[in-house]
Tab-separated table of C-alpha atoms in Angstrom:
chain	number	residue	atom	x	y	z
A	1	MET	CA	-170.691	81.147	-32.433
A	2	ASP	CA	-168.089	81.650	-35.156
A	3	ALA	CA	-164.979	80.995	-33.052
A	4	GLU	CA	-162.333	81.644	-35.699
A	5	VAL	CA	-163.518	85.048	-36.862
A	6	LEU	CA	-164.337	86.025	-33.261
A	7	ARG	CA	-160.772	85.225	-32.213
A	8	GLN	CA	-159.352	87.205	-35.102
A	9	MET	CA	-161.563	90.212	-34.441
A	10	LEU	CA	-160.828	90.363	-30.707
A	11	THR	CA	-157.111	89.705	-31.070
A	12	GLU	CA	-156.677	92.509	-33.590
A	13	ARG	CA	-158.703	95.017	-31.587
A	14	ARG	CA	-156.947	94.112	-28.326
A	15	ALA	CA	-153.514	94.500	-29.946
A	16	ALA	CA	-154.432	97.992	-31.169
A	17	ILE	CA	-155.015	99.344	-27.641
A	18	LYS	CA	-151.971	100.710	-25.844
A	19	PRO	CA	-151.947	99.604	-22.198
A	20	GLU	CA	-150.527	103.024	-21.293
A	21	SER	CA	-153.746	104.647	-22.496
A	22	LEU	CA	-155.525	102.834	-19.659
A	23	GLY	CA	-152.788	103.340	-17.082
A	24	LEU	CA	-151.342	99.858	-17.566
A	25	ILE	CA	-147.925	98.499	-18.644
A	26	ARG	CA	-147.238	95.161	-20.255
A	27	LEU	CA	-143.819	93.487	-19.913
A	28	ASP	CA	-142.843	90.166	-21.435
A	29	PRO	CA	-140.543	87.780	-19.464
A	30	ARG	CA	-137.448	89.467	-20.912
A	31	GLY	CA	-138.543	92.877	-19.698
A	32	ARG	CA	-139.447	94.354	-23.073
A	33	LYS	CA	-142.686	96.237	-23.608
A	34	SER	CA	-145.160	94.554	-25.937
A	35	PRO	CA	-147.993	96.266	-27.796
A	36	GLY	CA	-151.619	95.747	-26.904
A	37	LEU	CA	-153.557	94.596	-23.880
A	38	THR	CA	-153.033	91.100	-22.539
A	39	GLN	CA	-155.876	88.716	-21.878
A	40	ALA	CA	-155.072	88.964	-18.156
A	41	GLN	CA	-155.390	92.753	-18.297
A	42	MET	CA	-158.752	92.374	-20.004
A	43	ASP	CA	-159.917	90.206	-17.093
A	44	ASP	CA	-158.718	92.864	-14.651
A	45	LEU	CA	-160.500	95.646	-16.519
A	46	LEU	CA	-163.671	93.574	-16.776
A	47	LEU	CA	-163.522	92.509	-13.108
A	48	ARG	CA	-163.726	88.844	-14.057
A	49	ALA	CA	-161.939	85.699	-12.918
A	50	PRO	CA	-158.583	84.955	-14.600
A	51	GLY	CA	-159.027	83.149	-17.892
A	52	THR	CA	-162.576	84.376	-18.555
A	53	TYR	CA	-161.672	86.688	-21.417
A	54	GLY	CA	-159.307	84.099	-22.885
A	55	LYS	CA	-162.214	81.668	-23.177
A	56	LEU	CA	-164.248	84.302	-24.978
A	57	GLU	CA	-161.426	84.998	-27.421
A	58	ARG	CA	-160.999	81.275	-28.144
A	59	GLY	CA	-164.729	80.871	-28.642
A	60	VAL	CA	-165.210	78.460	-25.737
A	61	LEU	CA	-166.903	80.760	-23.184
A	62	ASP	CA	-170.305	79.215	-22.588
A	63	ASN	CA	-173.206	81.610	-23.242
A	64	PRO	CA	-171.556	85.007	-22.571
A	65	THR	CA	-174.116	87.471	-21.225
A	66	PRO	CA	-175.122	90.586	-23.194
A	67	GLU	CA	-173.822	92.762	-20.361
A	68	TYR	CA	-170.402	91.115	-20.418
A	69	LEU	CA	-170.157	91.441	-24.195
A	70	ARG	CA	-171.058	95.114	-24.036
A	71	ASP	CA	-168.339	95.693	-21.427
A	72	VAL	CA	-165.837	93.985	-23.739
A	73	ALA	CA	-167.009	96.131	-26.648
A	74	ASP	CA	-166.641	99.285	-24.543
A	75	ILE	CA	-163.036	98.518	-23.626
A	76	LEU	CA	-162.139	97.599	-27.199
A	77	GLY	CA	-163.780	100.765	-28.519
A	78	LEU	CA	-166.119	99.053	-30.964
A	79	THR	CA	-168.464	101.137	-33.086
A	80	GLU	CA	-172.204	100.455	-33.220
A	81	GLU	CA	-171.731	98.559	-36.478
A	82	GLU	CA	-168.866	96.498	-35.010
A	83	TRP	CA	-170.974	95.815	-31.917
A	84	VAL	CA	-173.651	94.184	-34.065
A	85	VAL	CA	-171.058	92.025	-35.833
A	86	PHE	CA	-169.214	91.115	-32.611
A	87	TYR	CA	-172.443	90.153	-30.838
A	88	GLY	CA	-173.487	88.012	-33.762
A	89	TYR	CA	-170.161	86.149	-33.734
A	90	ALA	CA	-170.326	85.639	-29.954
A	91	ARG	CA	-173.998	84.689	-29.530
A	92	GLY	CA	-175.356	84.045	-33.010
A	93	GLU	CA	-178.066	86.694	-32.787
A	94	GLN	CA	-178.759	90.406	-32.929
A	95	PRO	CA	-177.870	92.427	-29.799
A	96	PRO	CA	-180.876	93.350	-27.641
A	97	TYR	CA	-179.825	97.000	-27.341
A	98	PRO	CA	-177.376	99.487	-28.827
A	99	LEU	CA	-173.839	99.813	-27.527
A	100	THR	CA	-174.227	103.400	-26.353
A	101	ARG	CA	-175.367	103.728	-22.753
A	102	ASP	CA	-176.410	107.382	-22.722
A	103	GLY	CA	-179.443	106.972	-24.953
A	104	GLU	CA	-177.857	108.984	-27.766
A	105	VAL	CA	-178.162	107.461	-31.209
A	106	SER	CA	-176.596	108.691	-34.405
A	107	VAL	CA	-178.327	108.652	-37.761
A	108	PRO	CA	-176.017	108.520	-40.799
A	109	ALA	CA	-176.626	111.288	-43.321
A	110	HIS	CA	-177.473	108.854	-46.097
A	111	TRP	CA	-180.673	107.852	-44.283
A	112	MET	CA	-181.972	111.412	-44.504
A	113	GLN	CA	-181.168	111.404	-48.205
A	114	MET	CA	-182.970	108.082	-48.623
A	115	MET	CA	-186.078	109.288	-46.802
A	116	ASN	CA	-186.255	112.425	-48.924
A	117	ALA	CA	-186.146	110.179	-51.990
A	118	PHE	CA	-189.016	107.998	-50.718
A	119	PRO	CA	-192.439	109.121	-51.964
A	120	VAL	CA	-194.131	107.218	-49.125
A	121	ILE	CA	-194.480	108.495	-45.565
A	122	SER	CA	-191.136	107.790	-43.857
A	123	TYR	CA	-189.576	108.590	-40.509
A	124	LEU	CA	-186.832	107.358	-38.181
A	125	CYS	CA	-187.299	107.101	-34.438
A	126	ASP	CA	-185.391	105.643	-31.498
A	127	LEU	CA	-186.575	102.930	-29.118
A	128	GLU	CA	-188.494	105.544	-27.121
A	129	TRP	CA	-190.410	106.703	-30.242
A	130	ASN	CA	-188.556	110.038	-30.325
A	131	VAL	CA	-188.576	111.237	-33.942
A	132	LEU	CA	-185.020	111.591	-35.250
A	133	ALA	CA	-185.652	112.390	-38.919
A	134	TYR	CA	-188.547	112.386	-41.379
A	135	ASN	CA	-189.528	113.353	-44.914
A	136	GLU	CA	-192.119	115.834	-46.170
A	137	ALA	CA	-194.678	113.094	-46.730
A	138	PHE	CA	-194.594	112.391	-42.978
A	139	ALA	CA	-195.043	116.049	-42.064
A	140	ALA	CA	-198.024	116.309	-44.422
A	141	ILE	CA	-200.068	113.962	-42.227
A	142	PHE	CA	-200.308	116.514	-39.417
A	143	PRO	CA	-202.268	119.767	-39.196
A	144	GLY	CA	-199.982	122.639	-40.158
A	145	ARG	CA	-197.329	120.060	-41.137
A	146	LEU	CA	-196.116	120.146	-37.527
A	147	ALA	CA	-194.532	116.728	-36.991
A	148	PRO	CA	-194.519	115.535	-33.346
A	149	HIS	CA	-191.368	115.061	-31.311
A	150	ASN	CA	-192.552	111.648	-30.028
A	151	THR	CA	-194.968	109.525	-32.059
A	152	MET	CA	-196.050	107.353	-29.121
A	153	HIS	CA	-197.040	110.402	-27.075
A	154	TRP	CA	-198.850	111.900	-30.079
A	155	MET	CA	-200.757	108.702	-30.918
A	156	LEU	CA	-201.957	108.176	-27.355
A	157	PHE	CA	-202.585	111.682	-26.024
A	158	SER	CA	-202.867	114.262	-28.815
A	159	ASP	CA	-206.372	115.595	-29.503
A	160	ASP	CA	-205.474	115.800	-33.198
A	161	ALA	CA	-204.611	112.099	-33.159
A	162	ARG	CA	-207.654	111.022	-31.187
A	163	ASP	CA	-210.286	113.164	-32.892
A	164	ARG	CA	-209.005	114.022	-36.375
A	165	VAL	CA	-206.146	112.025	-37.875
A	166	LEU	CA	-206.264	108.484	-36.430
A	167	THR	CA	-209.660	107.354	-37.634
A	168	ASP	CA	-211.551	105.099	-35.209
A	169	TRP	CA	-208.916	105.811	-32.532
A	170	GLU	CA	-210.805	103.968	-29.784
A	171	THR	CA	-210.812	100.592	-31.509
A	172	SER	CA	-208.359	100.664	-34.443
A	173	TRP	CA	-205.384	102.537	-32.972
A	174	ALA	CA	-205.202	102.889	-29.193
A	175	PRO	CA	-205.780	99.186	-28.381
A	176	MET	CA	-202.811	98.319	-30.623
A	177	VAL	CA	-200.509	101.168	-29.598
A	178	ALA	CA	-200.783	100.960	-25.777
A	179	PRO	CA	-199.591	97.301	-25.678
A	180	GLN	CA	-196.519	98.275	-27.729
A	181	LEU	CA	-195.611	100.806	-25.039
A	182	ARG	CA	-196.063	98.268	-22.253
A	183	ALA	CA	-193.975	95.655	-24.086
A	184	ALA	CA	-191.193	98.170	-24.764
A	185	LEU	CA	-191.096	99.159	-21.090
A	186	ALA	CA	-190.783	95.504	-20.077
A	187	GLN	CA	-187.922	94.942	-22.528
A	188	THR	CA	-185.871	98.025	-21.665
A	189	GLY	CA	-186.228	98.086	-17.881
A	190	ASN	CA	-186.808	101.347	-16.087
A	191	ASN	CA	-186.397	103.640	-19.087
A	192	ARG	CA	-187.221	107.179	-17.975
A	193	THR	CA	-189.068	108.246	-21.132
A	194	LEU	CA	-191.068	105.035	-21.439
A	195	ARG	CA	-191.868	105.114	-17.723
A	196	ALA	CA	-193.187	108.670	-18.055
A	197	LEU	CA	-195.341	107.639	-21.023
A	198	ALA	CA	-196.674	104.654	-19.077
A	199	ASP	CA	-197.497	106.824	-16.054
A	200	GLN	CA	-199.399	109.243	-18.289
A	201	CYS	CA	-201.191	106.291	-19.848
A	202	LEU	CA	-202.315	105.076	-16.425
A	203	ALA	CA	-203.437	108.564	-15.398
A	204	ASP	CA	-205.572	109.115	-18.511
A	205	PRO	CA	-209.095	107.582	-18.321
A	206	ARG	CA	-209.126	106.990	-22.105
A	207	THR	CA	-205.918	104.934	-22.107
A	208	ARG	CA	-205.771	103.370	-18.617
A	209	ASP	CA	-207.756	100.226	-19.398
A	210	LEU	CA	-205.985	99.775	-22.740
A	211	PHE	CA	-202.628	99.715	-20.953
A	212	THR	CA	-203.623	97.425	-18.071
A	213	SER	CA	-205.915	95.013	-19.938
A	214	ILE	CA	-203.843	93.762	-22.834
A	215	ARG	CA	-206.029	91.809	-25.196
A	216	PRO	CA	-204.628	88.495	-26.487
A	217	GLY	CA	-202.749	88.423	-29.754
A	218	HIS	CA	-201.467	91.990	-29.891
A	219	ALA	CA	-198.371	92.261	-32.053
A	220	HIS	CA	-195.806	94.662	-33.435
A	221	PRO	CA	-197.106	97.173	-36.002
A	222	ASP	CA	-195.210	95.772	-39.011
A	223	GLY	CA	-197.767	94.900	-41.672
A	224	ALA	CA	-200.712	96.548	-39.899
A	225	GLU	CA	-203.348	98.329	-41.968
A	226	ARG	CA	-205.252	101.055	-40.139
A	227	PRO	CA	-207.687	103.850	-41.070
A	228	LEU	CA	-206.260	107.366	-41.200
A	229	HIS	CA	-207.621	110.771	-42.165
A	230	HIS	CA	-204.735	112.424	-43.961
A	231	THR	CA	-204.771	116.166	-43.288
A	232	GLU	CA	-204.118	116.968	-46.959
A	233	LEU	CA	-205.302	113.874	-48.846
A	234	GLY	CA	-208.444	113.033	-46.897
A	235	PRO	CA	-209.671	109.671	-45.572
A	236	GLY	CA	-207.939	106.412	-46.360
A	237	TRP	CA	-205.792	103.631	-44.960
A	238	VAL	CA	-202.108	103.258	-44.130
A	239	THR	CA	-200.119	100.043	-44.298
A	240	VAL	CA	-197.222	100.112	-41.830
A	241	SER	CA	-193.783	98.646	-42.579
A	242	VAL	CA	-191.006	98.690	-39.964
A	243	CYS	CA	-187.315	97.801	-40.209
A	244	ALA	CA	-184.101	98.489	-38.251
A	245	PRO	CA	-181.181	100.173	-40.068
A	246	LEU	CA	-178.035	98.132	-39.464
A	247	GLY	CA	-175.775	101.168	-39.331
A	248	SER	CA	-177.774	102.963	-36.647
A	249	ARG	CA	-178.550	100.605	-33.786
A	250	GLY	CA	-181.386	101.709	-31.564
A	251	THR	CA	-183.392	103.203	-34.419
A	252	ARG	CA	-186.371	102.026	-36.449
A	253	LEU	CA	-187.446	103.098	-39.898
A	254	TYR	CA	-191.224	103.381	-40.287
A	255	GLN	CA	-192.830	103.634	-43.710
A	256	LEU	CA	-196.553	104.164	-44.145
A	257	LEU	CA	-198.135	103.514	-47.521
A	258	PHE	CA	-201.282	105.643	-47.806
A	259	ARG	CA	-204.220	104.262	-49.776
A	260	PRO	CA	-207.064	106.749	-50.362
A	261	GLU	CA	-210.536	105.594	-49.461
A	262	GLY	CA	-212.005	103.599	-52.341
A	263	ALA	CA	-208.670	102.803	-53.982
A	264	PRO	CA	-208.004	99.061	-54.524
A	265	ARG	CA	-205.548	97.194	-52.338
A	266	GLN	CA	-202.313	95.881	-53.764
A	267	PRO	CA	-202.350	92.101	-54.331
A	268	ALA	CA	-200.498	89.992	-51.799
A	269	LEU	CA	-197.121	88.532	-52.646
A	270	PRO	CA	-196.947	84.775	-53.325
A	271	GLY	CA	-196.519	82.496	-50.351
A	272	ARG	CA	-193.292	80.722	-49.554
A	273	TRP	CA	-192.081	78.064	-51.931
A	274	PRO	CA	-191.400	74.543	-50.677
A	275	VAL	CA	-187.884	73.834	-49.495
A	276	ALA	CA	-187.107	71.907	-52.662
A	277	GLY	CA	-187.818	74.994	-54.751
A	278	ARG	CA	-185.519	77.449	-52.961
A	279	ASP	CA	-182.380	76.856	-54.998
A	280	PRO	CA	-182.668	78.990	-58.145
A	281	ALA	CA	-178.875	79.017	-58.676
A	282	ASP	CA	-178.540	75.215	-58.310
A	283	PHE	CA	-176.093	75.549	-55.413
A	284	PHE	CA	-177.149	72.336	-53.701
A	285	PRO	CA	-176.821	69.047	-55.575
A	286	ALA	CA	-179.248	67.424	-53.151
A	287	LEU	CA	-182.006	69.430	-54.796
A	288	SER	CA	-182.219	67.151	-57.781
A	289	ALA	CA	-184.432	67.481	-60.813
A	290	ARG	CA	-186.807	65.044	-59.178
A	291	SER	CA	-187.208	67.181	-56.041
A	292	GLN	CA	-187.594	70.295	-58.198
A	293	GLY	CA	-190.326	68.456	-60.051
A	294	ARG	CA	-192.089	67.696	-56.780
A	295	ALA	CA	-191.896	71.383	-55.847
A	296	ALA	CA	-193.443	72.394	-59.157
A	297	GLN	CA	-196.128	69.732	-58.825
A	298	SER	CA	-197.106	70.995	-55.370
A	299	HIS	CA	-198.199	74.271	-56.990
A	300	GLN	CA	-200.464	72.619	-59.588
A	301	THR	CA	-204.209	72.561	-59.342
A	302	PRO	CA	-205.825	69.077	-59.250
A	303	ARG	CA	-206.898	69.557	-62.881
A	304	GLN	CA	-203.358	70.462	-63.961
A	305	ALA	CA	-201.945	67.464	-62.116
A	306	ALA	CA	-204.524	65.129	-63.690
A	307	ALA	CA	-203.791	66.441	-67.169
A	308	LYS	CA	-200.067	65.909	-66.679
A	309	ASN	CA	-200.446	62.460	-65.064
A	310	PRO	CA	-203.689	60.963	-66.388
A	311	GLY	CA	-202.972	57.542	-64.899
A	312	PRO	CA	-203.605	54.140	-66.514
A	313	LYS	CA	-205.596	54.138	-69.716
A	314	ALA	CA	-209.122	52.782	-69.415
A	315	VAL	CA	-209.848	49.572	-71.388
A	316	SER	CA	-213.276	49.303	-72.956
A	317	SER	CA	-215.201	46.102	-72.595
A	318	PRO	CA	-217.672	44.744	-75.153
A	319	GLY	CA	-221.114	46.199	-74.662
A	320	ALA	CA	-219.935	49.006	-72.437
A	321	PRO	CA	-221.058	52.547	-73.317
A	322	GLY	CA	-218.644	54.015	-75.824
A	323	ALA	CA	-217.110	50.626	-76.668
A	324	GLY	CA	-216.288	49.901	-80.280
A	325	GLY	CA	-218.344	47.528	-82.460
A	326	SER	CA	-222.058	47.321	-83.292
A	327	SER	CA	-224.706	47.875	-80.705
């Protein structure tokens, strides 16, 4: 928790709200009206014990719940972007869900411009896998360039997905996709869309066992490589990358890099450097030249290390092979 910046943020936002706008009036001891909500009025609006909000504003409220923080954000009129910042100051982590309660999410216009500029397959969806925006490369995957409204529903139940586009659907796609749906349902509670998808999954003989018998080790799709028969480009593989735009909470950006069958894979990026080698700007004096040297040495092959540090010089003895003198 960053108590100082949290206090500043909440104090400023609270002072900007007129009590009259919420049917309240604030009077100081001398009877003059003062701007902004009081901490006591915040407790009343939040239905909490006196002093609770004051502890939050001072940064001493122990482990505030996500629900309480969202109620505070609602009263203070925070935007989605401010909600992310506020939650990070209060709990030191990303919020588990967007601020909006009605399921509506907004996608800034610049994301559509960015996706149109991407040559790779790109699309934005919400936490229910409803497609919000996509580029032409995404549409080209599907027969007739008819992009689906919900990618989860399409991947699990569409005949085009099962029999034409998602190569090896039974073993390479469905066993990975169904667990994602079940995990999302567990994380979001009784979400109507996800519940409907789960019910359809349980009613379909081809997906029922995949949903109920989760195999160990299933994970999120980021980094997955799966076979795909591109409607226009033919057979190949897609590598999936997933991220969450900061300015549009509740959305995910999916990018699929298509590799035609027979084309070589891109080489992997280097692994992580040792801790002692993560200071390229020399910010930390503790990372001395000696520790930098150890970091460099850890990346040498045994032959390179031996050439650099050959060790003590061997001393020849009389009569030994290679020793000087007559034989």
